[in-house]
Amino acid sequence: MNTAMKLGSYALGLAVLFGGALGVGKVVAPEARTSAAEARTSPHAAPPEQQHQQHQTADTAADTPGGLQVSQDGYTLNPITSITTGVPTDFRFTVIGPDGRPVTDYKVEHDKKLHFIVVSRDLTSFQHLHPELAPDGTWSVKLTLPKAGPYRAFADFAPVGGQKLTLGADLQAAGDYRPEPLPHVSRTAIIDDYTVNLAGDLVAGRSSKLTLTVSKNGEPVTDLEPYLGAYGHLVALRAGDLAYLHVHPEESEQAGPEITFYAEAPSRGDFRLFLDFKHEGKVRTASFTATATLADGHAPSATHNHSH
């Protein structure tokens, strides 16, 4: 299968599916209904109010975007290295599995076993890294936190025998923290000699088409290079709680200038979008702030310009 055809299977990247899971209705057989009724009347069954609370907890977990929890489904993100502000650090961490041991077997997703995203809490610093895995389950990566303040680290992975997960943990860079505001509204990001234009609006609770067009020195780029199994990789984070949202690219055999994604925002509000694209052997990141609105379209989507 050639690289272009891999776009259809690309999900991440980094894989970012915006929003919660869709419920699927099921037809319950009479035997199942009888069993359920017996369970409710069983002396060992939890009281109705406790059962309701358990269902609410399960529903909340199912609808929670990735990255908000350090533990999920028995897996825990475990940072084991401290950070010095502005100094490159051999950062190490493990993912502890349900058996209490570091996970050593991972599925390959988007050409990697694990994607490691580190962002500042004010969403002005973004790093997409790919750590190395040691036989004992320890991940290591060279990491520099450029300025003082709180950061959020995300591990995006799928363990062998388990479901795809995104776990998040807080990191702290010591020093005087001065958070920056979101950049000014714009649908255009400029990085080096490249300009990236964003078309499309985020709509809360509904799939939206986002098209990013890449040009260099005013000319369309039609020879983008594959990066993580696709011609572009988009990560989105919700401002405030930094919910990590997956966006899926549209299948295309064209290597630019357009890269199209479909995204579903779980709520209205601001989201930071980080587009990684590769050209002439180098990966660059263009970033925007997009405002998700309600489906009735009370306010247009807005973007704030920022790139690095």
C-alpha positions as a printed Julia matrix, in Angstrom:
308×3 Matrix{Float64}:
   0.0     0.0    0.0
   1.52    3.34  -0.95
   1.83    6.2    1.49
  -1.0     8.19   0.04
  -3.4     5.31   0.51
  -2.43    5.16   4.17
  -4.38    8.36   4.67
  -7.6     6.39   4.88
  -6.37    4.48   7.91
  -4.81    7.48   9.63
  -6.7     8.58  12.66
  -3.82   11.5   15.79
  -2.79   11.65  15.59
  -2.13   11.84  16.52
  -4.0    11.04  15.83
  -7.99   14.1   17.02
 -11.71   12.74  17.17
 -13.57   15.67  18.69
 -16.35   14.7   21.02
 -17.65   11.74  22.98
 -18.69    8.31  21.85
 -21.99    7.81  20.06
 -24.41    5.54  21.86
 -25.63    2.46  19.95
 -29.13    1.18  20.69
 -29.55   -2.52  21.36
 -32.55   -4.83  21.14
 -32.83   -6.69  24.45
 -34.08  -10.26  24.28
 -36.8   -11.4   26.75
 -34.23  -13.55  28.57
 -31.99  -10.52  29.02
 -34.89   -8.45  30.35
 -35.77  -11.21  32.78
 -32.18  -11.46  33.97
 -32.01   -7.71  34.43
 -35.23   -7.73  36.44
 -33.93  -10.55  38.6
 -30.72   -8.63  39.19
 -32.66   -5.6   40.38
 -34.64   -7.69  42.87
 -31.69   -9.82  44.0
 -30.68   -9.34  47.66
 -27.09   -8.98  46.4
 -27.9    -6.23  43.92
 -27.05   -2.62  44.67
 -29.99   -0.39  45.68
 -31.64    1.54  42.81
 -30.07    4.87  43.77
 -26.59    3.29  43.81
 -27.22    1.62  40.44
 -28.25    5.02  39.02
 -25.06    6.59  40.38
 -22.96    3.79  38.85
 -24.61    4.3   35.47
 -24.0     8.05  35.69
 -20.32    7.45  36.46
 -19.96    5.04  33.53
 -21.7     7.46  31.16
 -19.48   10.32  32.31
 -16.32    8.26  31.73
 -17.52    7.27  28.24
 -18.19   10.91  27.31
 -14.95   12.3   28.76
 -12.5    13.49  26.08
  -9.02   12.02  26.19
  -6.15   13.45  28.16
  -8.14   14.68  31.15
  -7.28   11.64  33.25
  -3.95   10.25  34.39
  -5.55    6.8   34.73
  -8.14    5.03  32.61
  -9.19    1.41  32.05
  -6.51    0.23  34.46
  -3.65    2.1   32.74
  -1.75    4.96  34.43
   0.73    7.49  33.02
   3.7     7.63  35.4
   6.3    10.44  34.9
   9.57    9.6   36.69
  11.81   12.55  35.79
  11.83   16.13  37.08
  12.28   19.08  34.71
  14.59   22.09  34.83
  13.23   25.11  32.99
  14.97   25.8   29.69
  17.38   22.87  30.01
  17.2    19.75  27.78
  16.23   16.78  29.95
  16.24   13.06  29.29
  12.62   12.75  30.34
  11.48    9.28  31.33
   8.07    7.82  32.06
   6.18    4.54  32.12
   2.64    3.42  31.45
   1.55    1.15  34.28
  -0.87   -1.57  33.17
  -3.74   -3.31  34.99
  -1.27   -5.85  36.41
   0.69   -3.08  38.16
   3.71   -3.44  35.87
   5.05   -1.16  33.11
   3.5    -1.94  29.74
   6.04   -3.27  27.23
   3.85   -4.27  24.26
   2.2    -1.58  22.15
   0.42   -1.48  18.81
   1.92    0.69  16.09
  -0.39    3.66  15.42
   0.48    6.27  12.78
   3.94    4.75  12.36
   4.75    4.93  16.1
   4.07    2.91  19.25
   3.39    6.05  21.29
   2.88    9.73  20.58
   3.93   12.18  23.29
   2.46   15.68  23.23
   3.61   18.4   25.64
   1.85   21.79  25.77
   1.99   24.76  28.1
  -1.2    25.48  30.01
  -1.64   28.74  28.12
  -1.45   26.72  24.86
   1.33   28.83  23.34
   4.0    26.09  23.47
   3.48   22.79  21.65
   5.75   19.78  21.15
   4.96   16.5   19.38
   7.6    13.95  20.37
   8.26   10.26  19.84
  10.04    8.61  22.79
  12.12    5.44  22.67
  10.93    2.34  24.53
  13.33    0.28  26.65
  12.75   -3.46  27.2
  11.64   -2.8   30.8
   8.78   -0.54  29.65
  10.51    2.8   30.33
   9.99    5.51  27.71
  12.63    8.22  27.28
  12.75   11.38  25.19
  14.77   14.59  25.08
  12.44   17.28  26.42
  12.92   21.01  26.98
  10.27   23.14  28.66
  11.05   26.59  27.21
   9.5    28.78  29.9
   8.37   28.59  33.49
   4.88   27.44  34.37
   2.53   24.46  34.21
   2.47   22.06  31.28
   0.33   19.1   30.3
   1.88   15.93  28.87
  -0.22   13.5   26.82
   0.61    9.89  26.0
  -1.39    8.67  23.0
  -1.09    4.89  22.57
  -2.82    1.54  22.15
  -1.52   -1.33  24.33
  -1.55   -4.82  22.86
  -4.76   -6.4   24.11
  -6.29   -3.04  25.03
  -8.11   -0.08  23.55
  -6.55    3.15  22.27
  -6.05    5.64  25.1
  -4.85    9.18  25.69
  -3.63    9.76  29.25
  -2.5    13.11  30.61
  -0.24   14.26  33.44
   0.83   17.68  34.68
   4.45   18.85  34.5
   5.87   21.92  36.22
   8.72   24.15  35.09
   9.96   26.24  38.02
  10.19   30.0   37.77
   8.11   33.12  37.35
   5.0    32.07  35.44
   3.54   34.67  33.13
   0.76   33.14  31.04
   0.2    34.56  27.58
  -3.24   35.25  26.08
  -4.47   33.4   23.02
  -3.11   35.06  19.85
  -5.18   37.49  17.81
  -7.98   36.33  15.54
  -6.86   35.2   12.07
  -7.45   32.36   9.62
  -3.83   32.5    8.53
  -0.66   31.14  10.17
   2.81   32.01   8.9
   5.88   29.91   9.68
   9.2    30.46   7.94
   8.39   30.89   4.23
   5.1    29.03   4.54
   1.56   30.29   4.87
  -1.27   28.04   6.04
  -4.88   29.14   5.56
  -7.76   27.6    7.48
 -11.22   27.26   5.94
 -14.25   25.85   7.72
 -15.94   26.33  11.08
 -16.1    24.23  14.22
 -19.64   23.48  15.34
 -20.33   21.97  18.76
 -21.79   18.48  18.62
 -21.58   18.17  14.85
 -18.9    17.01  12.41
 -17.26   19.93  10.67
 -15.0    20.07   7.64
 -11.72   21.92   8.13
  -9.45   22.5    5.14
  -5.9    23.75   5.61
  -4.07   25.01   2.53
  -0.28   25.2    2.5
   1.7    27.57   0.3
   5.36   28.66   0.16
   6.37   32.13  -0.97
   2.91   32.56  -2.42
   2.96   29.32  -4.45
   0.8    26.27  -3.58
   2.75   23.37  -2.11
   1.86   20.24  -4.09
   4.66   17.95  -2.92
   4.06   17.59   0.81
   5.93   14.66   2.31
   4.31   11.92   4.4
   4.42   12.45   8.14
   3.12    9.73  10.48
   1.34    8.02   7.62
  -0.37   11.1    6.21
   0.32   14.45   4.56
  -0.76   16.31   7.66
  -1.31   15.63  11.32
  -3.7    17.71  13.42
  -3.94   17.86  17.22
  -6.65   19.88  18.94
  -6.89   20.88  22.59
  -9.78   22.59  24.34
  -8.79   25.83  26.05
  -9.3    25.72  29.8
  -9.14   22.01  30.62
  -6.87   20.93  27.71
  -9.11   18.07  26.62
  -7.21   16.18  23.91
  -9.34   15.7   20.82
  -8.68   13.5   17.81
  -9.18   14.78  14.27
  -9.39   12.51  11.24
  -8.06   13.46   7.79
  -9.96   12.96   4.58
  -8.46   10.32   2.3
  -6.58   11.92  -0.57
  -3.88   10.97  -3.03
  -2.94   14.62  -3.55
   0.21   15.76  -1.71
  -1.18   19.23  -1.09
  -1.8    22.05  -1.14
  -5.04   21.19   0.68
  -5.26   18.94   3.72
  -8.82   18.26   4.87
  -9.91   17.06   8.29
 -13.26   16.26   9.88
 -13.71   17.33  13.48
 -16.52   17.26  16.02
 -16.19   19.65  18.94
 -17.82   18.34  22.15
 -18.77   21.85  23.3
 -18.7    25.46  22.25
 -15.63   27.46  23.2
 -12.05   27.93  22.09
  -9.84   25.12  20.77
  -6.2    25.28  19.79
  -5.42   23.5   16.51
  -1.85   22.37  15.77
  -1.1    21.24  12.22
   2.13   19.32  11.61
   3.2    19.09   7.96
   6.45   17.99   6.34
   8.09   19.61   3.34
  11.65   19.59   2.04
  12.67   17.22   4.81
  11.47   19.31   7.76
   8.37   19.11   9.95
   6.75   22.44  10.72
   3.81   23.31  12.95
   1.15   25.91  12.2
  -1.32   26.68  14.97
  -4.67   28.39  15.22
  -7.33   29.07  17.82
 -10.77   28.09  16.54
 -13.99   28.96  18.31
 -16.65   26.26  18.22
 -20.17   27.67  18.09
 -23.61   26.18  18.51
 -25.31   24.54  15.54
 -27.68   27.51  15.11
 -24.65   29.58  14.12
 -25.07   32.49  16.54
 -21.44   33.48  16.08
 -18.89   32.62  13.38
 -15.85   30.51  14.1
 -12.81   32.62  14.92
  -9.16   31.81  14.59
  -6.16   33.33  16.3
  -2.85   33.31  14.47
   0.19   31.58  15.94
   2.87   29.4   14.47
   6.32   28.11  15.26
